[in-house]
Structures are given as structure tokens and as C-alpha cells.
mmCIF file of C-alpha atoms and ligand atoms in Angstrom:
data_model
loop_
_atom_site.group_PDB
_atom_site.id
_atom_site.type_symbol
_atom_site.label_atom_id
_atom_site.label_comp_id
_atom_site.label_asym_id
_atom_site.label_seq_id
_atom_site.Cartn_x
_atom_site.Cartn_y
_atom_site.Cartn_z
ATOM 1 C CA UNK A 919 0.086 0.075 0.038
ATOM 2 C CA UNK A 920 1.407 3.404 -1.150
ATOM 3 C CA UNK A 921 2.274 5.885 1.643
ATOM 4 C CA UNK A 922 1.239 9.438 1.377
ATOM 5 C CA UNK A 923 1.656 12.760 3.611
ATOM 6 C CA UNK A 924 -1.955 13.701 4.371
ATOM 7 C CA UNK A 925 -2.907 17.353 5.420
ATOM 8 C CA UNK A 926 -5.889 16.424 7.644
ATOM 9 C CA UNK A 927 -7.115 20.152 7.987
ATOM 10 C CA UNK A 928 -5.947 23.708 8.402
ATOM 11 C CA UNK A 929 -3.178 24.027 11.137
ATOM 12 C CA UNK A 930 -3.508 20.249 11.861
ATOM 13 C CA UNK A 931 -0.108 18.213 11.701
ATOM 14 C CA UNK A 932 0.789 16.170 8.482
ATOM 15 C CA UNK A 933 0.198 12.509 8.995
ATOM 16 C CA UNK A 934 1.761 9.777 6.824
ATOM 17 C CA UNK A 935 -0.945 7.512 5.968
ATOM 18 C CA UNK A 936 -1.228 4.115 3.964
ATOM 19 C CA UNK A 937 -3.468 4.775 1.126
ATOM 20 C CA UNK A 938 -5.388 1.719 -0.851
ATOM 21 C CA UNK A 939 -3.568 0.263 -3.948
ATOM 22 C CA UNK A 940 -5.405 2.169 -7.055
ATOM 23 C CA UNK A 941 -6.972 0.111 -9.761
ATOM 24 C CA UNK A 942 -6.483 1.757 -12.976
ATOM 25 C CA UNK A 943 -9.485 2.569 -15.047
ATOM 26 C CA UNK A 944 -9.023 2.686 -18.808
ATOM 27 C CA UNK A 945 -7.116 6.115 -19.678
ATOM 28 C CA UNK A 946 -5.443 6.131 -16.271
ATOM 29 C CA UNK A 947 -1.656 6.269 -15.412
ATOM 30 C CA UNK A 948 0.095 5.403 -12.302
ATOM 31 C CA UNK A 949 3.305 7.165 -11.350
ATOM 32 C CA UNK A 950 5.998 6.271 -8.994
ATOM 33 C CA UNK A 951 6.751 9.735 -7.459
ATOM 34 C CA UNK A 952 10.408 10.914 -8.056
ATOM 35 C CA UNK A 953 9.971 14.485 -6.440
ATOM 36 C CA UNK A 954 7.222 16.837 -5.690
ATOM 37 C CA UNK A 955 7.262 20.244 -4.665
ATOM 38 C CA UNK A 956 6.416 22.278 -1.337
ATOM 39 C CA UNK A 957 5.381 25.838 -2.171
ATOM 40 C CA UNK A 958 3.951 28.901 -0.919
ATOM 41 C CA UNK A 959 0.375 27.484 -1.789
ATOM 42 C CA UNK A 960 0.892 24.543 0.492
ATOM 43 C CA UNK A 961 1.783 26.879 3.437
ATOM 44 C CA UNK A 962 -1.571 29.002 2.570
ATOM 45 C CA UNK A 963 -3.473 25.521 2.286
ATOM 46 C CA UNK A 964 -2.118 24.724 5.913
ATOM 47 C CA UNK A 965 -3.316 28.015 7.234
ATOM 48 C CA UNK A 966 -6.727 27.377 5.828
ATOM 49 C CA UNK A 967 -6.501 30.672 3.526
ATOM 50 C CA UNK A 968 -7.780 28.857 0.434
ATOM 51 C CA UNK A 969 -11.764 28.365 -0.076
ATOM 52 C CA UNK A 970 -13.340 25.293 -1.222
ATOM 53 C CA UNK A 971 -10.389 22.785 -0.179
ATOM 54 C CA UNK A 972 -11.734 19.128 0.406
ATOM 55 C CA UNK A 973 -9.686 18.285 3.567
ATOM 56 C CA UNK A 974 -8.071 15.809 4.144
ATOM 57 C CA UNK A 975 -5.812 16.338 1.154
ATOM 58 C CA UNK A 976 -2.455 15.097 -0.171
ATOM 59 C CA UNK A 977 -0.587 18.198 -1.073
ATOM 60 C CA UNK A 978 1.996 18.465 -3.797
ATOM 61 C CA UNK A 979 0.680 19.809 -7.142
ATOM 62 C CA UNK A 980 3.608 19.954 -9.261
ATOM 63 C CA UNK A 981 5.458 16.657 -9.403
ATOM 64 C CA UNK A 982 7.651 14.330 -11.472
ATOM 65 C CA UNK A 983 7.421 10.669 -11.454
ATOM 66 C CA UNK A 984 8.330 7.573 -13.444
ATOM 67 C CA UNK A 985 5.312 5.656 -15.372
ATOM 68 C CA UNK A 986 4.740 2.465 -13.457
ATOM 69 C CA UNK A 987 1.447 1.305 -15.482
ATOM 70 C CA UNK A 988 -0.492 2.992 -18.060
ATOM 71 C CA UNK A 989 -4.030 1.620 -19.104
ATOM 72 C CA UNK A 990 -4.806 2.300 -22.695
ATOM 73 C CA UNK A 991 -2.402 5.359 -22.764
ATOM 74 C CA UNK A 992 0.507 5.167 -25.243
ATOM 75 C CA UNK A 993 1.370 8.799 -25.698
ATOM 76 C CA UNK A 994 1.748 11.915 -23.763
ATOM 77 C CA UNK A 995 -0.220 15.085 -24.313
ATOM 78 C CA UNK A 996 2.063 16.139 -27.229
ATOM 79 C CA UNK A 997 1.725 12.810 -28.823
ATOM 80 C CA UNK A 998 5.158 11.309 -28.002
ATOM 81 C CA UNK A 999 5.159 7.650 -27.075
ATOM 82 C CA UNK A 1000 4.786 6.909 -23.541
ATOM 83 C CA UNK A 1001 5.729 3.570 -21.722
ATOM 84 C CA UNK A 1002 6.298 2.333 -18.154
ATOM 85 C CA UNK A 1003 9.628 3.528 -17.042
ATOM 86 C CA UNK A 1004 9.167 7.161 -18.573
ATOM 87 C CA UNK A 1005 9.998 10.031 -16.445
ATOM 88 C CA UNK A 1006 6.993 12.476 -16.782
ATOM 89 C CA UNK A 1007 5.381 15.500 -15.443
ATOM 90 C CA UNK A 1008 1.817 16.578 -15.737
ATOM 91 C CA UNK A 1009 -0.406 19.596 -15.988
ATOM 92 C CA UNK A 1010 -1.865 19.715 -12.309
ATOM 93 C CA UNK A 1011 -5.334 20.921 -13.477
ATOM 94 C CA UNK A 1012 -7.790 18.275 -14.359
ATOM 95 C CA UNK A 1013 -11.528 18.685 -15.528
ATOM 96 C CA UNK A 1014 -11.594 22.030 -17.452
ATOM 97 C CA UNK A 1015 -14.947 21.308 -19.038
ATOM 98 C CA UNK A 1016 -14.689 23.117 -22.480
ATOM 99 C CA UNK A 1017 -18.371 23.750 -22.367
ATOM 100 C CA UNK A 1018 -19.063 26.685 -19.908
ATOM 101 C CA UNK A 1019 -19.378 30.241 -20.393
ATOM 102 C CA UNK A 1020 -15.606 30.802 -19.389
ATOM 103 C CA UNK A 1021 -14.294 27.971 -21.646
ATOM 104 C CA UNK A 1022 -16.589 28.599 -24.620
ATOM 105 C CA UNK A 1023 -17.410 32.409 -24.744
ATOM 106 C CA UNK A 1024 -14.562 34.339 -23.007
ATOM 107 C CA UNK A 1025 -12.004 31.593 -23.657
ATOM 108 C CA UNK A 1026 -10.456 32.009 -20.123
ATOM 109 C CA UNK A 1027 -10.216 28.257 -18.972
ATOM 110 C CA UNK A 1028 -8.445 28.974 -15.787
ATOM 111 C CA UNK A 1029 -11.736 30.550 -14.540
ATOM 112 C CA UNK A 1030 -13.718 27.289 -15.432
ATOM 113 C CA UNK A 1031 -15.604 26.240 -12.362
ATOM 114 C CA UNK A 1032 -15.351 22.659 -13.078
ATOM 115 C CA UNK A 1033 -11.384 22.506 -12.787
ATOM 116 C CA UNK A 1034 -9.750 20.653 -10.176
ATOM 117 C CA UNK A 1035 -6.343 20.770 -9.154
ATOM 118 C CA UNK A 1036 -3.904 17.859 -7.787
ATOM 119 C CA UNK A 1037 -2.751 18.618 -4.536
ATOM 120 C CA UNK A 1038 -5.263 21.313 -3.722
ATOM 121 C CA UNK A 1039 -8.901 20.385 -4.636
ATOM 122 C CA UNK A 1040 -8.975 16.742 -4.734
ATOM 123 C CA UNK A 1041 -9.526 14.892 -1.327
ATOM 124 C CA UNK A 1042 -7.282 12.263 0.094
ATOM 125 C CA UNK A 1043 -10.335 10.377 0.266
ATOM 126 C CA UNK A 1044 -10.632 9.989 -3.527
ATOM 127 C CA UNK A 1045 -7.241 8.487 -3.903
ATOM 128 C CA UNK A 1046 -3.845 9.484 -4.728
ATOM 129 C CA UNK A 1047 -4.217 12.753 -6.155
ATOM 130 C CA UNK A 1048 -1.185 14.587 -4.689
ATOM 131 C CA UNK A 1049 2.485 14.584 -5.088
ATOM 132 C CA UNK A 1050 3.357 13.905 -1.412
ATOM 133 C CA UNK A 1051 3.136 10.257 -1.909
ATOM 134 C CA UNK A 1052 4.841 7.278 -3.110
ATOM 135 C CA UNK A 1053 2.268 7.077 -5.985
ATOM 136 C CA UNK A 1054 0.307 9.394 -8.008
ATOM 137 C CA UNK A 1055 -2.835 8.460 -9.832
ATOM 138 C CA UNK A 1056 -3.258 10.391 -13.233
ATOM 139 C CA UNK A 1057 -6.985 9.873 -13.843
ATOM 140 C CA UNK A 1058 -8.158 9.720 -17.517
ATOM 141 C CA UNK A 1059 -7.970 13.336 -19.063
ATOM 142 C CA UNK A 1060 -4.808 14.439 -17.311
ATOM 143 C CA UNK A 1061 -2.182 15.972 -19.578
ATOM 144 C CA UNK A 1062 1.003 14.250 -19.150
ATOM 145 C CA UNK A 1063 4.349 15.436 -20.578
ATOM 146 C CA UNK A 1064 7.565 13.483 -21.233
ATOM 147 C CA UNK A 1065 10.516 15.442 -19.719
ATOM 148 C CA UNK A 1066 12.484 16.563 -22.808
ATOM 149 C CA UNK A 1067 15.887 14.921 -23.470
ATOM 150 C CA UNK A 1068 18.380 16.387 -21.102
ATOM 151 C CA UNK A 1069 16.004 17.942 -18.808
ATOM 152 C CA UNK A 1070 16.245 16.273 -15.264
ATOM 153 C CA UNK A 1071 13.577 16.029 -12.532
ATOM 154 C CA UNK A 1072 15.408 18.503 -10.421
ATOM 155 C CA UNK A 1073 15.294 21.029 -13.245
ATOM 156 C CA UNK A 1074 11.519 20.927 -13.603
ATOM 157 C CA UNK A 1075 10.882 20.765 -9.750
ATOM 158 C CA UNK A 1076 13.454 23.524 -8.799
ATOM 159 C CA UNK A 1077 11.191 25.658 -10.774
ATOM 160 C CA UNK A 1078 7.881 23.783 -9.531
ATOM 161 C CA UNK A 1079 4.666 25.507 -10.224
ATOM 162 C CA UNK A 1080 6.540 28.761 -10.416
ATOM 163 C CA UNK A 1081 7.643 27.696 -13.791
ATOM 164 C CA UNK A 1082 4.424 27.890 -15.477
ATOM 165 C CA UNK A 1083 3.185 30.712 -13.270
ATOM 166 C CA UNK A 1084 6.315 32.768 -14.067
ATOM 167 C CA UNK A 1085 5.924 31.896 -17.722
ATOM 168 C CA UNK A 1086 2.177 32.900 -17.936
ATOM 169 C CA UNK A 1087 2.987 36.271 -16.117
ATOM 170 C CA UNK A 1088 5.541 37.068 -18.752
ATOM 171 C CA UNK A 1089 3.284 36.408 -21.368
ATOM 172 C CA UNK A 1090 0.389 38.382 -19.714
ATOM 173 C CA UNK A 1091 2.691 41.257 -19.521
ATOM 174 C CA UNK A 1092 3.533 41.546 -23.270
ATOM 175 C CA UNK A 1093 6.958 42.297 -22.531
ATOM 176 C CA UNK A 1094 8.543 43.808 -25.720
ATOM 177 C CA UNK A 1095 12.168 43.170 -26.951
ATOM 178 C CA UNK A 1096 14.390 45.759 -25.148
ATOM 179 C CA UNK A 1097 11.819 46.598 -22.290
ATOM 180 C CA UNK A 1098 12.871 47.184 -18.703
ATOM 181 C CA UNK A 1099 11.039 44.976 -16.383
ATOM 182 C CA UNK A 1100 10.619 45.036 -12.738
ATOM 183 C CA UNK A 1101 9.748 41.765 -10.849
ATOM 184 C CA UNK A 1102 8.534 42.143 -7.214
ATOM 185 C CA UNK A 1103 9.345 39.030 -5.331
ATOM 186 C CA UNK A 1104 12.068 36.626 -5.173
ATOM 187 C CA UNK A 1105 10.097 33.416 -4.466
ATOM 188 C CA UNK A 1106 9.661 30.597 -7.105
ATOM 189 C CA UNK A 1107 7.396 32.676 -9.321
ATOM 190 C CA UNK A 1108 9.415 35.759 -9.084
ATOM 191 C CA UNK A 1109 12.541 33.902 -9.859
ATOM 192 C CA UNK A 1110 11.049 32.257 -12.856
ATOM 193 C CA UNK A 1111 9.429 35.281 -13.954
ATOM 194 C CA UNK A 1112 12.791 37.072 -14.059
ATOM 195 C CA UNK A 1113 14.353 34.186 -15.775
ATOM 196 C CA UNK A 1114 11.537 34.251 -18.407
ATOM 197 C CA UNK A 1115 11.541 37.863 -18.815
ATOM 198 C CA UNK A 1116 15.109 38.031 -19.860
ATOM 199 C CA UNK A 1117 14.539 35.007 -22.315
ATOM 200 C CA UNK A 1118 11.580 37.132 -23.713
ATOM 201 C CA UNK A 1119 14.150 39.836 -24.598
ATOM 202 C CA UNK A 1120 13.905 42.251 -21.796
ATOM 203 C CA UNK A 1121 16.981 44.484 -21.887
ATOM 204 C CA UNK A 1122 16.986 45.048 -18.090
ATOM 205 C CA UNK A 1123 15.413 42.805 -15.490
ATOM 206 C CA UNK A 1124 15.152 44.185 -11.984
ATOM 207 C CA UNK A 1125 14.181 42.190 -9.030
ATOM 208 C CA UNK A 1126 13.146 43.362 -5.618
ATOM 209 C CA UNK A 1127 12.849 40.874 -2.893
ATOM 210 C CA UNK A 1128 14.586 39.030 0.042
ATOM 211 C CA UNK A 1129 16.416 37.081 1.521
ATOM 212 C CA UNK A 1130 19.865 37.570 -0.142
ATOM 213 C CA UNK A 1131 20.189 33.965 -1.011
ATOM 214 C CA UNK A 1132 17.217 34.403 -3.211
ATOM 215 C CA UNK A 1133 18.498 37.559 -4.874
ATOM 216 C CA UNK A 1134 21.677 35.530 -5.454
ATOM 217 C CA UNK A 1135 19.655 32.834 -7.270
ATOM 218 C CA UNK A 1136 17.943 35.634 -9.255
ATOM 219 C CA UNK A 1137 21.331 36.905 -10.668
ATOM 220 C CA UNK A 1138 22.112 33.044 -11.807
ATOM 221 C CA UNK A 1139 18.773 33.065 -13.492
ATOM 222 C CA UNK A 1140 19.319 36.342 -15.283
ATOM 223 C CA UNK A 1141 18.373 39.287 -13.311
ATOM 224 C CA UNK A 1142 20.382 42.274 -14.040
ATOM 225 C CA UNK A 1143 19.823 44.384 -11.024
ATOM 226 C CA UNK A 1144 18.659 42.978 -7.507
ATOM 227 C CA UNK A 1145 17.258 45.357 -4.824
ATOM 228 C CA UNK A 1146 17.016 43.841 -1.329
ATOM 229 C CA UNK A 1147 13.752 44.685 0.767
ATOM 230 C CA UNK A 1148 15.854 44.058 3.790
ATOM 231 C CA UNK A 1149 18.659 46.730 3.078
ATOM 232 C CA UNK A 1150 17.465 49.042 0.341
ATOM 233 C CA UNK A 1151 14.490 51.309 1.621
ATOM 234 C CA UNK A 1152 11.420 52.137 -0.763
ATOM 235 C CA UNK A 1153 12.875 55.733 -1.387
ATOM 236 C CA UNK A 1154 16.138 54.310 -2.482
ATOM 237 C CA UNK A 1155 14.464 51.680 -4.621
ATOM 238 C CA UNK A 1156 12.475 54.328 -6.204
ATOM 239 C CA UNK A 1157 15.742 56.263 -6.853
ATOM 240 C CA UNK A 1158 17.612 53.466 -8.473
ATOM 241 C CA UNK A 1159 14.780 52.370 -10.648
ATOM 242 C CA UNK A 1160 14.477 55.865 -11.828
ATOM 243 C CA UNK A 1161 17.958 56.187 -12.628
ATOM 244 C CA UNK A 1162 18.041 52.933 -14.549
ATOM 245 C CA UNK A 1163 15.153 54.261 -16.700
ATOM 246 C CA UNK A 1164 15.970 57.954 -17.376
ATOM 247 C CA UNK A 1165 13.568 58.920 -14.771
ATOM 248 C CA UNK A 1166 10.533 57.322 -16.640
ATOM 249 C CA UNK A 1167 9.809 53.986 -14.751
ATOM 250 C CA UNK A 1168 9.675 50.338 -15.955
ATOM 251 C CA UNK A 1169 7.845 49.297 -19.183
ATOM 252 C CA UNK A 1170 6.214 46.296 -17.311
ATOM 253 C CA UNK A 1171 5.954 45.477 -13.704
ATOM 254 C CA UNK A 1172 5.223 42.012 -12.412
ATOM 255 C CA UNK A 1173 4.004 41.496 -8.890
ATOM 256 C CA UNK A 1174 5.081 37.959 -7.729
ATOM 257 C CA UNK A 1175 5.166 38.600 -3.997
ATOM 258 C CA UNK A 1176 1.659 38.066 -2.482
ATOM 259 C CA UNK A 1177 2.416 41.174 -0.416
ATOM 260 C CA UNK A 1178 -0.291 44.035 -0.956
ATOM 261 C CA UNK A 1179 2.487 46.772 -0.033
ATOM 262 C CA UNK A 1180 4.085 45.803 -3.431
ATOM 263 C CA UNK A 1181 1.095 46.905 -5.549
ATOM 264 C CA UNK A 1182 1.140 50.554 -4.824
ATOM 265 C CA UNK A 1183 4.981 50.511 -5.268
ATOM 266 C CA UNK A 1184 4.956 48.707 -8.576
ATOM 267 C CA UNK A 1185 2.414 51.169 -9.994
ATOM 268 C CA UNK A 1186 4.399 53.933 -8.921
ATOM 269 C CA UNK A 1187 7.634 52.784 -10.618
ATOM 270 C CA UNK A 1188 5.649 51.998 -13.924
ATOM 271 C CA UNK A 1189 6.182 54.303 -16.751
ATOM 272 C CA UNK A 1190 3.454 56.162 -18.368
ATOM 273 C CA UNK A 1191 1.421 53.580 -20.535
ATOM 274 C CA UNK A 1192 3.115 50.650 -18.944
ATOM 275 C CA UNK A 1193 1.672 47.323 -18.010
ATOM 276 C CA UNK A 1194 1.293 46.018 -14.563
ATOM 277 C CA UNK A 1195 0.800 42.326 -13.893
ATOM 278 C CA UNK A 1196 -0.509 40.810 -10.585
ATOM 279 C CA UNK A 1197 0.222 37.173 -10.381
ATOM 280 C CA UNK A 1198 1.208 37.046 -6.500
ATOM 281 C CA UNK A 1199 -1.970 37.356 -4.857
ATOM 282 C CA UNK A 1200 -3.316 33.898 -4.847
ATOM 283 C CA UNK A 1201 -5.031 34.275 -1.548
ATOM 284 C CA UNK A 1202 -7.172 37.204 -0.247
ATOM 285 C CA UNK A 1203 -4.766 39.433 1.867
ATOM 286 C CA UNK A 1204 -7.345 42.446 2.040
ATOM 287 C CA UNK A 1205 -7.470 45.513 0.421
ATOM 288 C CA UNK A 1206 -4.983 48.429 -0.600
ATOM 289 C CA UNK A 1207 -4.882 52.092 -0.806
ATOM 290 C CA UNK A 1208 -4.015 53.176 -4.256
ATOM 291 C CA UNK A 1209 -3.896 56.991 -5.759
ATOM 292 C CA UNK A 1210 -5.966 56.039 -8.684
ATOM 293 C CA UNK A 1211 -5.523 59.522 -10.247
ATOM 294 C CA UNK A 1212 -1.701 59.582 -10.405
ATOM 295 C CA UNK A 1213 -0.993 55.843 -10.587
ATOM 296 C CA UNK A 1214 -3.562 54.438 -12.946
ATOM 297 C CA UNK A 1215 -5.670 57.136 -14.822
ATOM 298 C CA UNK A 1216 -3.185 59.857 -15.582
ATOM 299 C CA UNK A 1217 -0.452 57.075 -15.922
ATOM 300 C CA UNK A 1218 -2.672 55.514 -18.616
ATOM 301 C CA UNK A 1219 -1.680 52.152 -17.062
ATOM 302 C CA UNK A 1220 -2.895 48.808 -17.883
ATOM 303 C CA UNK A 1221 -3.386 46.441 -14.852
ATOM 304 C CA UNK A 1222 -3.777 42.712 -15.606
ATOM 305 C CA UNK A 1223 -4.514 39.687 -13.143
ATOM 306 C CA UNK A 1224 -3.048 36.407 -13.886
ATOM 307 C CA UNK A 1225 -4.972 33.532 -12.367
ATOM 308 C CA UNK A 1226 -3.645 30.042 -12.710
ATOM 309 C CA UNK A 1227 -2.023 28.332 -15.726
ATOM 310 C CA UNK A 1228 -2.997 26.647 -18.948
ATOM 311 C CA UNK A 1229 -1.466 23.422 -20.183
ATOM 312 C CA UNK A 1230 0.465 25.496 -22.876
ATOM 313 C CA UNK A 1231 2.435 27.488 -20.325
ATOM 314 C CA UNK A 1232 3.693 24.199 -19.019
ATOM 315 C CA UNK A 1233 4.508 22.742 -22.264
ATOM 316 C CA UNK A 1234 6.198 25.719 -23.461
ATOM 317 C CA UNK A 1235 8.068 26.482 -20.277
ATOM 318 C CA UNK A 1236 9.394 22.871 -20.436
ATOM 319 C CA UNK A 1237 10.610 23.512 -24.121
ATOM 320 C CA UNK A 1238 12.356 26.557 -22.998
ATOM 321 C CA UNK A 1239 13.889 24.623 -20.172
ATOM 322 C CA UNK A 1240 15.207 22.174 -22.799
ATOM 323 C CA UNK A 1241 16.597 24.688 -24.898
ATOM 324 C CA UNK A 1242 18.058 26.990 -22.400
ATOM 325 C CA UNK A 1243 19.023 24.618 -19.597
ATOM 326 C CA UNK A 1244 22.412 26.467 -19.008
ATOM 327 C CA UNK A 1245 20.298 29.874 -18.700
ATOM 328 C CA UNK A 1246 17.686 28.274 -16.396
ATOM 329 C CA UNK A 1247 19.574 26.486 -13.712
ATOM 330 C CA UNK A 1248 16.474 25.763 -11.649
ATOM 331 C CA UNK A 1249 17.889 22.762 -9.922
ATOM 332 C CA UNK A 1250 19.900 25.269 -7.918
ATOM 333 C CA UNK A 1251 16.963 26.731 -6.363
ATOM 334 C CA UNK A 1252 16.228 23.556 -4.554
ATOM 335 C CA UNK A 1253 17.219 24.008 -0.926
ATOM 336 C CA UNK A 1254 16.227 20.932 0.861
ATOM 337 C CA UNK A 1255 14.854 17.589 0.317
ATOM 338 C CA UNK A 1256 12.501 15.971 2.961
ATOM 339 C CA UNK A 1257 10.699 12.541 3.319
ATOM 340 C CA UNK A 1258 7.296 12.018 3.680
ATOM 341 C CA UNK A 1259 7.672 11.855 7.342
ATOM 342 C CA UNK A 1260 9.337 15.103 7.425
ATOM 343 C CA UNK A 1261 6.627 16.868 5.313
ATOM 344 C CA UNK A 1262 5.495 18.968 8.331
ATOM 345 C CA UNK A 1263 8.952 20.313 8.750
ATOM 346 C CA UNK A 1264 9.288 21.259 5.079
ATOM 347 C CA UNK A 1265 6.208 23.425 5.428
ATOM 348 C CA UNK A 1266 7.679 25.168 8.302
ATOM 349 C CA UNK A 1267 11.014 25.755 6.563
ATOM 350 C CA UNK A 1268 9.028 27.093 3.660
ATOM 351 C CA UNK A 1269 6.988 29.440 5.724
ATOM 352 C CA UNK A 1270 10.130 30.792 7.673
ATOM 353 C CA UNK A 1271 11.809 31.270 4.410
ATOM 354 C CA UNK A 1272 14.711 29.131 5.701
ATOM 355 C CA UNK A 1273 14.668 27.509 2.194
ATOM 356 C CA UNK A 1274 13.758 28.846 -1.167
ATOM 357 C CA UNK A 1275 12.466 25.489 -2.811
ATOM 358 C CA UNK A 1276 11.893 22.378 -0.554
ATOM 359 C CA UNK A 1277 11.187 19.180 -2.268
ATOM 360 C CA UNK A 1278 9.475 15.996 -1.183
ATOM 361 C CA UNK A 1279 11.097 12.767 -2.193
ATOM 362 C CA UNK A 1280 8.836 10.249 -1.036
HETATM 363 ZN ZN1 ZN B 1484 -15.493 25.187 -18.388
HETATM 364 ZN ZN1 ZN B 1485 2.869 25.696 -6.149
#
């Protein structure tokens, strides 16, 4: 019987449970988990900050595993042959319906009410639907992706869900070649955003964040300028960014911090007619005060939210990882590895920022 680290409910200790052996229905694939991630979302889940979570759950939404068994499945989502033994990852969203108003009319599948996310909105009572487990059950319809040649599990999981979220945020920002881009936040999403902004052709990528170890990683991933939240006060950040942009402000700013204070700062540092993407506010942290006249209306600013990711973001992010492995050393982001029994400690370490990317190796 496969073991899993189960989050029984908000603020309750993580328990290791034995789960029933899954029986594969046609179209299903069973993975032996190689590695899964611990991210900020898992911390939010543990604090009960997300609505509609069917506790108990097996956390771990982005994972890499080895195909143990595949029933009537012979290819991945891109049509590449799939056989037992292959190392794969998968798009963590299942069940986007393709028939609702969001899917059909406005073409915003990330707002589809039928979508469910591995590690977040599947109950452990339903089965092995999270990566903090020895096995992961991929039900029919899950989009599976072979890891491209030369891409290792650590490359993928070091970026984790931040890979696709950062990719999506960069796309949402419509960064033009030669733009100056500000990234707020140096967690997994901010780091990937900085990396992809550089690949997209930004002339200068500035990142504001903390602690210093994360800013160091940001430099390895392509950030040109790092500004520490801990040692560079807001007025100095303003001055530095004004100086870098001839006083005008950045072309695109991407919020990846989840900190409401970042939003007025980001809008203030945006040039006239610039684009501001909010990708870090996955949970409700309350309202903020903005000067709508100076920072939005007179500035002629565009503000865009980025909710969730689509399969294409994952597939394209992986393709870039394969092409630019030297420029995207996400494996270096991995700080510590934890077994299932230590999943609670992993959560505490992530929450306390003791580790940038914690991973679970069941
Ligand atoms: Zn739908
Ligand atoms: Zn995540």
C-alpha cells in the first residue's frame, strides 16, 4: 500500500497514511513519485487561507514521476510515445470542461468552475491525487508531459509551479524586446518570472525581494539588478529604478510577492502607459490604498491579473527549459529534500523562508 503525507485540515499536523492500492480505469496512468514540490500555496493551504479545499488532502501539485503502469495510454499530451519507465510530469489541472461560459465564450479556461487541481482540490478520500505520496494516480484526461531530453527531474521541480506561473505572467505582461522589467518578489514565481523575462528579450530585468540567498539565485537566473527589501528602503528603490530608466519608470512590472504593499510601489515605478501584472495574490490578503489618479488614470496604465495557468504554459516552459538549460539552472533553487515523514518540517521551513524551494522525495 502506497504511503502518503496527508494534510488532515487547516493547522493540523501532517500525517503519513497508507493509501489503498489504486486500480487503473481505462485512460489512467500510475506514477511512482520521484520528486514533488512544497510551495507557498501549501503553506496557505495549511493555514486554511484557500476556500473550497476538500480536506483531508495530499498536497503537492507539481511533481515528476516514473510511469509504473498505463492503461490504454500510449502517448503523452504532445503525442510522444509513452511507456512504463518513462519520466514525466503533468499539468496539475484536471477537468476544465470546455463547455461553460468561461471556456466557450470568453476563452478563459483558468476561470472554469469545473477545473480541479492535484494537491489542492482533490480529497485524499478520493485517492492518490497529490505528489506528497509514493504513487500518483493520473486519472483519464490528465495532460502528461515527457521530460524533454536532457531535462532532469530537479530542473523541473526546482522551478516547480513557479515555472508555469512565471511563464504565464511574462506572457500576460506582453514584454517587448528591449523593455525594462521589474519583478516584485524573489520566491519561486518571481525567480521564474525574472528568468523568462530575460529570455523574452527584456533589456534589463530588475528584481526586488529577500532574503539575499534568493537574490543571488535571481542573478544566476538572469536578473540584471537586484534590490533587497531588507537593506534598500523604498525611497532608495525608487531612486535606483528611476536612474535606470531615465526617470520614466519600467515598461512592465510583475507582482509575484503576494504582499499587498508591493502593488502601490509597482504602479508608482511603472512608466506612463506601462503594464502591471498581478500574479502573486493567490490568496485574499485584504484591500490596499492606491492613488488612482496619479498611478492609474493619468498614468494611462494597464493592470492585468493572472489567474492560474494553462497546459500550454507548462509545455512551453518545459520546451524553453530544454533549449536553455544553461540559462535556467532551476535545479540550484532546490534548498532541501524531505521524506514524507518530514513534510510538516518542510512546510515550516518554507513558511519561515529558511529554504527557497523545498522538495519532497517520498
Ligand atoms: Zn469550463
Ligand atoms: Zn505551487
